[in-house]
Short mmCIF file of C-alpha atoms in Angstrom, two decimals:
data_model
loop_
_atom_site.label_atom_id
_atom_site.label_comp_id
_atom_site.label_asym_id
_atom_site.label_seq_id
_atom_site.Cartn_x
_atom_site.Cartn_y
_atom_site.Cartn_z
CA UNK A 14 -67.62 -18.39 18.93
CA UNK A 15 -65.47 -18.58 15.95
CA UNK A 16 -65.14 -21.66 13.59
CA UNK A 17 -61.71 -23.01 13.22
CA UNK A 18 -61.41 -24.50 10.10
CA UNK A 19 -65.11 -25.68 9.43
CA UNK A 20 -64.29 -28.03 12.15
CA UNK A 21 -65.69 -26.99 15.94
CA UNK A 22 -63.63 -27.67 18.84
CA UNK A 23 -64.47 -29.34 22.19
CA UNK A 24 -63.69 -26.46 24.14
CA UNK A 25 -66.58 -24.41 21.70
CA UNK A 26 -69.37 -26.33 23.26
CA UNK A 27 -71.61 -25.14 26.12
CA UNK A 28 -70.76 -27.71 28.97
CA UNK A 29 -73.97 -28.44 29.98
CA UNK A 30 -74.20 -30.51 26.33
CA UNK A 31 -70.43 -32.55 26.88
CA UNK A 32 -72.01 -35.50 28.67
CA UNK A 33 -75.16 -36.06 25.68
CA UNK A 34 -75.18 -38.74 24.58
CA UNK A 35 -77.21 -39.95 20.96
CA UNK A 36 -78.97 -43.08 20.22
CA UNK A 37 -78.24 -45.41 17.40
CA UNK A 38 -81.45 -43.27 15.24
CA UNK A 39 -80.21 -39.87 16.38
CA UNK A 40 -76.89 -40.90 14.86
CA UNK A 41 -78.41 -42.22 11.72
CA UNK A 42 -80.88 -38.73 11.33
CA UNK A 43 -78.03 -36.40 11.91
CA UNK A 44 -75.65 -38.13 9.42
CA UNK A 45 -78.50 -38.27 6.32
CA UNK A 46 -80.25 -34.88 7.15
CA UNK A 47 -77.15 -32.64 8.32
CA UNK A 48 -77.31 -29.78 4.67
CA UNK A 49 -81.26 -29.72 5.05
CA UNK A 50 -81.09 -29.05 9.09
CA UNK A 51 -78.82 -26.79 8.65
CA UNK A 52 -79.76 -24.61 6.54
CA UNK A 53 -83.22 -24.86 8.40
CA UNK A 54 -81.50 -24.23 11.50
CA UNK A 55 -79.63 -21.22 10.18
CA UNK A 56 -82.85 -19.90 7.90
CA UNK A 57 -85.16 -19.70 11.10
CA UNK A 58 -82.80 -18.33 13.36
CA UNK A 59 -82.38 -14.93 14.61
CA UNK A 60 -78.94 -13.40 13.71
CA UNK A 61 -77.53 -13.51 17.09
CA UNK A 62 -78.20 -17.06 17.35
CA UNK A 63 -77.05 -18.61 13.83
CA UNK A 64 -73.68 -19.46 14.49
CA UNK A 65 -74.62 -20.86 18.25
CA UNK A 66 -77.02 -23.39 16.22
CA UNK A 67 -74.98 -24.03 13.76
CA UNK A 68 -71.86 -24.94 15.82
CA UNK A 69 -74.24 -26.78 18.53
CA UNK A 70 -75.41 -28.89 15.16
CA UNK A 71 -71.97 -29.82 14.23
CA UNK A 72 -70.91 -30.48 17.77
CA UNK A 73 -73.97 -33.05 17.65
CA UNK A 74 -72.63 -34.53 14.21
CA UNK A 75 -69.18 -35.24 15.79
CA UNK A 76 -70.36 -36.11 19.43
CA UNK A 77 -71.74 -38.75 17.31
CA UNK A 78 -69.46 -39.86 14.86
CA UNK A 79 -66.95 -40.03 17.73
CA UNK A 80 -69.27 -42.36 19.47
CA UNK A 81 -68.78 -45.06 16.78
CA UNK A 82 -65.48 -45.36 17.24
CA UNK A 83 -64.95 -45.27 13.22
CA UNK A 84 -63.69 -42.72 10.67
CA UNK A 85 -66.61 -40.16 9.64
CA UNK A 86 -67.53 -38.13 6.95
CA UNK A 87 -66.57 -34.57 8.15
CA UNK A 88 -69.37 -32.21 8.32
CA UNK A 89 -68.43 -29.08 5.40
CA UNK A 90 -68.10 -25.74 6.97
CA UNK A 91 -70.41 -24.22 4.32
CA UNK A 92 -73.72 -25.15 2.64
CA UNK A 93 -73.76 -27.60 -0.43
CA UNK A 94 -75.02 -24.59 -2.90
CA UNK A 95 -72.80 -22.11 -1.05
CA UNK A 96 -69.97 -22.82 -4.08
CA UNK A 97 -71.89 -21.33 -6.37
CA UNK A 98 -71.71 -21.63 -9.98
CA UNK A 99 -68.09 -22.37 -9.48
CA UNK A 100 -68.84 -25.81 -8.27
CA UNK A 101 -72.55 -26.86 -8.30
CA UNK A 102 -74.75 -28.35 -5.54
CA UNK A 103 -74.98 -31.39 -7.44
CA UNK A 104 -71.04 -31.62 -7.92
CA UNK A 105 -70.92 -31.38 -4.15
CA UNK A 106 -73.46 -33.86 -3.75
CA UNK A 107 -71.51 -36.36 -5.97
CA UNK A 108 -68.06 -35.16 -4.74
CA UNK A 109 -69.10 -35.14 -0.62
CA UNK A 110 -71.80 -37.41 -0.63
CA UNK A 111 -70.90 -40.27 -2.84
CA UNK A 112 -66.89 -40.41 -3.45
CA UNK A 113 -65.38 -38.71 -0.19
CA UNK A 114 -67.97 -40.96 1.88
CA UNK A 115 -67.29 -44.15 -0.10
CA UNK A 116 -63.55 -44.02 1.18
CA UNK A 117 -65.26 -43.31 4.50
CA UNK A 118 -66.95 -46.55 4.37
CA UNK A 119 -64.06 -49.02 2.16
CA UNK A 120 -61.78 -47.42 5.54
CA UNK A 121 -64.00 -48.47 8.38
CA UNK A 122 -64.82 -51.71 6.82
CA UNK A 123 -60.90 -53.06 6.30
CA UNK A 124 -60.00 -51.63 9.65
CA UNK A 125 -63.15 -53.32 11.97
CA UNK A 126 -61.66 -55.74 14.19
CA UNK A 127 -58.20 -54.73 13.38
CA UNK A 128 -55.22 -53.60 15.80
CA UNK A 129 -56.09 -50.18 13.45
CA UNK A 130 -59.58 -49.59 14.63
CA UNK A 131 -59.70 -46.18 17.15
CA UNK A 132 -56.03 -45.46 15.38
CA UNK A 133 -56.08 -42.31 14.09
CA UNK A 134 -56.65 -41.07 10.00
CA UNK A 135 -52.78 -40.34 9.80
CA UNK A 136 -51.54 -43.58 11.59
CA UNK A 137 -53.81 -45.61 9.54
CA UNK A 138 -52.03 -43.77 6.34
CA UNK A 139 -48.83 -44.63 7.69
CA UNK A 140 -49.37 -48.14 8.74
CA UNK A 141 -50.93 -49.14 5.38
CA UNK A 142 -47.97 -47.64 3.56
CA UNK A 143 -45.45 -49.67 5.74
CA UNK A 144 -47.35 -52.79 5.18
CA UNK A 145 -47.45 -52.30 1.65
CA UNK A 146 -51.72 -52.69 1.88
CA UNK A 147 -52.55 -50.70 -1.42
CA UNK A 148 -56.20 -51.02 -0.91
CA UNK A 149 -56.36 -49.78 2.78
CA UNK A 150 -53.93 -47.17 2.00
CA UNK A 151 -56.01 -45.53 -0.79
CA UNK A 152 -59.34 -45.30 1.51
CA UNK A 153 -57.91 -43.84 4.12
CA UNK A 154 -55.10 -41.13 2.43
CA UNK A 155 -58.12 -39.96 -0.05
CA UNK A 156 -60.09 -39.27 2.96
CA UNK A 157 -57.37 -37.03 4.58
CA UNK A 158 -56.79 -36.11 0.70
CA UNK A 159 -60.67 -35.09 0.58
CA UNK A 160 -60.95 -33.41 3.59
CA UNK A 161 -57.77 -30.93 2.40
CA UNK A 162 -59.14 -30.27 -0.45
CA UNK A 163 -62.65 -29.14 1.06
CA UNK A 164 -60.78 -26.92 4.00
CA UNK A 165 -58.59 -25.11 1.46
CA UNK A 166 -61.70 -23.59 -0.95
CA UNK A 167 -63.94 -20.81 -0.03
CA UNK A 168 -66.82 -19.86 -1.24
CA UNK A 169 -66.04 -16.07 -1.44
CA UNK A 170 -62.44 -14.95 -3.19
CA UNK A 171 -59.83 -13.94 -0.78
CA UNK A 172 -56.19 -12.48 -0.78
CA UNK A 173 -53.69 -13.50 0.67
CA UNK A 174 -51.99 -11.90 3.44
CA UNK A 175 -49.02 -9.67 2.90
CA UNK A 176 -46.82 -12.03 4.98
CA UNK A 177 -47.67 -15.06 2.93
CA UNK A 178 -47.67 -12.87 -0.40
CA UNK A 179 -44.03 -12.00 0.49
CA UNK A 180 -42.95 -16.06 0.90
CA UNK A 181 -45.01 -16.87 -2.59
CA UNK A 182 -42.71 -14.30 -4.28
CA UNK A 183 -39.72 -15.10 -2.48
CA UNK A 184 -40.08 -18.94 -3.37
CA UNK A 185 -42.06 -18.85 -6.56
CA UNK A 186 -42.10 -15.40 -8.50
CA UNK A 187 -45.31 -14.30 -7.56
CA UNK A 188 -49.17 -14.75 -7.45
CA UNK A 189 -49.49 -15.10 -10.68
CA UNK A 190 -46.36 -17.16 -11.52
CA UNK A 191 -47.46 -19.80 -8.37
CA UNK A 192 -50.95 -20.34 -9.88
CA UNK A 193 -49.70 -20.88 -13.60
CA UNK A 194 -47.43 -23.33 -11.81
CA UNK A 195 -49.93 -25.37 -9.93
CA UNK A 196 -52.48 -25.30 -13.03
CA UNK A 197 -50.00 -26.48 -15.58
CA UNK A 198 -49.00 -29.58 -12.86
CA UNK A 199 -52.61 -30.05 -12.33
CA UNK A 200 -53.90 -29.66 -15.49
CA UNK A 201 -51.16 -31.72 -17.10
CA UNK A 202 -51.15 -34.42 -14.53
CA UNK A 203 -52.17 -37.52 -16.40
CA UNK A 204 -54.95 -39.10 -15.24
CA UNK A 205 -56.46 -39.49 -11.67
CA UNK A 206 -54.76 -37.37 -9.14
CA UNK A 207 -53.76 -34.31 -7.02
CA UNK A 208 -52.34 -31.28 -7.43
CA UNK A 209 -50.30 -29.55 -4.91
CA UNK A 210 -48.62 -26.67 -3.00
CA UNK A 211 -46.18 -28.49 -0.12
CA UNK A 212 -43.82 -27.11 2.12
CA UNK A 213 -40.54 -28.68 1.43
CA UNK A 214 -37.14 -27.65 3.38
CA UNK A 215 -38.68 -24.68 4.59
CA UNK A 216 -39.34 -23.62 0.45
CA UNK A 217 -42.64 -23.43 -1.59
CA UNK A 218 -43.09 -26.15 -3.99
CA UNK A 219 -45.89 -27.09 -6.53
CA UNK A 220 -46.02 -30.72 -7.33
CA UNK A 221 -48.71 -33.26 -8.11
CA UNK A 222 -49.16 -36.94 -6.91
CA UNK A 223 -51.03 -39.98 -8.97
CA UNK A 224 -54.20 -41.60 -7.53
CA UNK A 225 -54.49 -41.45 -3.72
CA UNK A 226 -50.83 -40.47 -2.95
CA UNK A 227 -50.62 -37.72 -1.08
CA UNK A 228 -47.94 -35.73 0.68
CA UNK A 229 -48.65 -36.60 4.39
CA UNK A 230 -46.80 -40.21 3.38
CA UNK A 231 -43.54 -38.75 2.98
CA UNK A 232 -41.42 -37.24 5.62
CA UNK A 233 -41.20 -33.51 5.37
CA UNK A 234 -43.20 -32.74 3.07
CA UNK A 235 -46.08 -30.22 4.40
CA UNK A 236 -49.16 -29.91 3.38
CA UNK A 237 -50.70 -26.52 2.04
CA UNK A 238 -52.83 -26.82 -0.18
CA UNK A 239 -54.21 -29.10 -3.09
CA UNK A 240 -56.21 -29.19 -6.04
CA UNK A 241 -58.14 -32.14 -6.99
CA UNK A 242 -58.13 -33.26 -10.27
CA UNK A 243 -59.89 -36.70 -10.25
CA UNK A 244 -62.49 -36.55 -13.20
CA UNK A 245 -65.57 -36.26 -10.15
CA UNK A 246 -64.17 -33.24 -9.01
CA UNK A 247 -65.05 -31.60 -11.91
CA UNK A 248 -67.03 -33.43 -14.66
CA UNK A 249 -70.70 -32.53 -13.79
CA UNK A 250 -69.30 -29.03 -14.29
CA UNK A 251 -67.04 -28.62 -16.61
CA UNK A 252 -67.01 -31.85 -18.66
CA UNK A 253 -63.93 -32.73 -19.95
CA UNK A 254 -62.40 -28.85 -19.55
CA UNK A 255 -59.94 -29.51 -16.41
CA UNK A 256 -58.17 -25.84 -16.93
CA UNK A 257 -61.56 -23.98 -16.75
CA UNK A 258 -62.30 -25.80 -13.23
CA UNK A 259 -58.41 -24.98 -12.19
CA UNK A 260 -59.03 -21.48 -13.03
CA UNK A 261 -62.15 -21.35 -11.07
CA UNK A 262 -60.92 -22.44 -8.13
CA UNK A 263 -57.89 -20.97 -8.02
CA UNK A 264 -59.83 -17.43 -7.73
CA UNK A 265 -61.72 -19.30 -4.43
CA UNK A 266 -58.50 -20.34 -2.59
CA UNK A 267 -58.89 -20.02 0.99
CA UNK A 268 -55.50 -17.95 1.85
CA UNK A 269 -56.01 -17.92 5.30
CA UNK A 270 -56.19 -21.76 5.58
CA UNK A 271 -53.30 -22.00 3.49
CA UNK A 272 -51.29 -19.71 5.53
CA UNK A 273 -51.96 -21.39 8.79
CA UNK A 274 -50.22 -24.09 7.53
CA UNK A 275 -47.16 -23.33 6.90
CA UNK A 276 -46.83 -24.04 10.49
CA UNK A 277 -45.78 -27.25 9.10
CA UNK A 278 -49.12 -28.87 10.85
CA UNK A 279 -51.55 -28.55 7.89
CA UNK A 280 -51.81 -32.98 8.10
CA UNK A 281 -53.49 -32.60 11.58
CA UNK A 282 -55.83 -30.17 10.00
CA UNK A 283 -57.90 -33.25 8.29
CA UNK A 284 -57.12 -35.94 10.53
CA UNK A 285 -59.54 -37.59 12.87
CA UNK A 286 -59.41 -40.16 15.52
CA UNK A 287 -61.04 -43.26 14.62
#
């Protein structure tokens, strides 16, 4: 019973719960409550049966979601406080809550009653691009941007593995040398924007893109991993110290997220179908 991702596949859920279907209040409960039932969930369970009610909650959250045909806020894989001092439960709040879900909502409102609605995340990306629609194409590339980000931190610090160690040497110098890299693009990056590790020509690369831009909108460049430097990711925090945040999260990278991408399909890892 193993979460992919933070995300919970179709396949994970007990069959006797695929045909459920939730009303419009269910929906509305489930999308304002999900951190406090949750953790409820999880806090009064035995530890046998913790993950089983925690996956059969977010199961519920995207039986729903799906259900309304529109882009969703994608239920975390980890509590709101389980960050840390790193990055507070009221950063997440702000970050999750408010910014990632108002490009949820400025999405599904240009694309309602549009040839784009049930399109997915990455096709409405692309299509806004080609059309030259600046405003549609922001919404929907800083949710995909947003999710990313959120998949590629954990909470703990990990290593990576000795296979991906190997390619950050090979194509960058080192540990060390690849996260002074991506912290001096980040934290000189002027203004609003993203930091990033792509997959370029079959080489590591650490680059950065302004404002919503974001590397899914250019062919062959692969996603890895990203660092957001928008002033909400870190102001609550850190104030106006950008390096300290870099730093911090830097030493939470998720390496095994970032590894399973360099199967070159790290985009599909924060789509959704609309």
């Amino acid at each position: 019973m193993a979460i992919k991702y933070g995300f919970l596949e179709d396949t994970d859920v007990p069959s006797a719960l695929k045909g459920l279907t939730l009303d419009g209040e269910a929906i509305d409960m489930m999308k304002t409550s999900f951190f406090l039932s949750r953790q409820t969930l999880i806090a009064s369970s035995k530890p046998g049966m913790a993950i089983w009610r925690e996956k059969l909650f977010a199961w519920m959250m995207r039986n729903a979601a799906s259900a309304m045909e529109f882009f969703r806020l994608p239920v975390n894989r980890v509590a709101k406080d389980a960050f840390g001092s790193f990055l507070s439960a009221e950063t997440f709040d702000y970050h999750h809550g408010k910014h990632h879900n108002a490009y949820v909502t400025q999405a599904n409102d240009q694309i309602k009653g549009t040839d784009l609605e049930g399109k997915s995340l990455l096709e409405v990306i692309a299509a806004a691009k080609a059309a030259g629609n600046k405003k549609l194409f922001n919404a929907s590339a800083q949710i995909w941007n947003h999710t990313f980000y959120w998949l590629g931190l954990s909470p703990e610090k990990t290593a990576p593995s000795a296979a991906l160690l190997a390619k950050i040497d090979a194509d960058l110098g080192g540990l060390d040398a690849f996260k002074a890299a991506i912290k001096a693009e980040s934290a000189g990056h002027f203004a609003s924007g993203w930091g990033w590790l792509v997959l370029e020509d079959g080489k590591l690369k650490v680059t950065s893109y302004h404002d919503a831009d974001t590397p899914v909108a250019y062919e062959g460049v692969k996603p890895l991993f990203t660092l957001d430097v928008w002033e909400h990711a870190y102001y609550v925090d850190y104030r106006n110290l950008r390096p300290n945040y870099l730093d911090a999260l830097l030493d939470h990278v998720n390496w095994a997220f970032v590894e399973a991408n360099l199967d070159g399909e790290g985009a599909s890892r924060a789509d959704q179908q609309g």
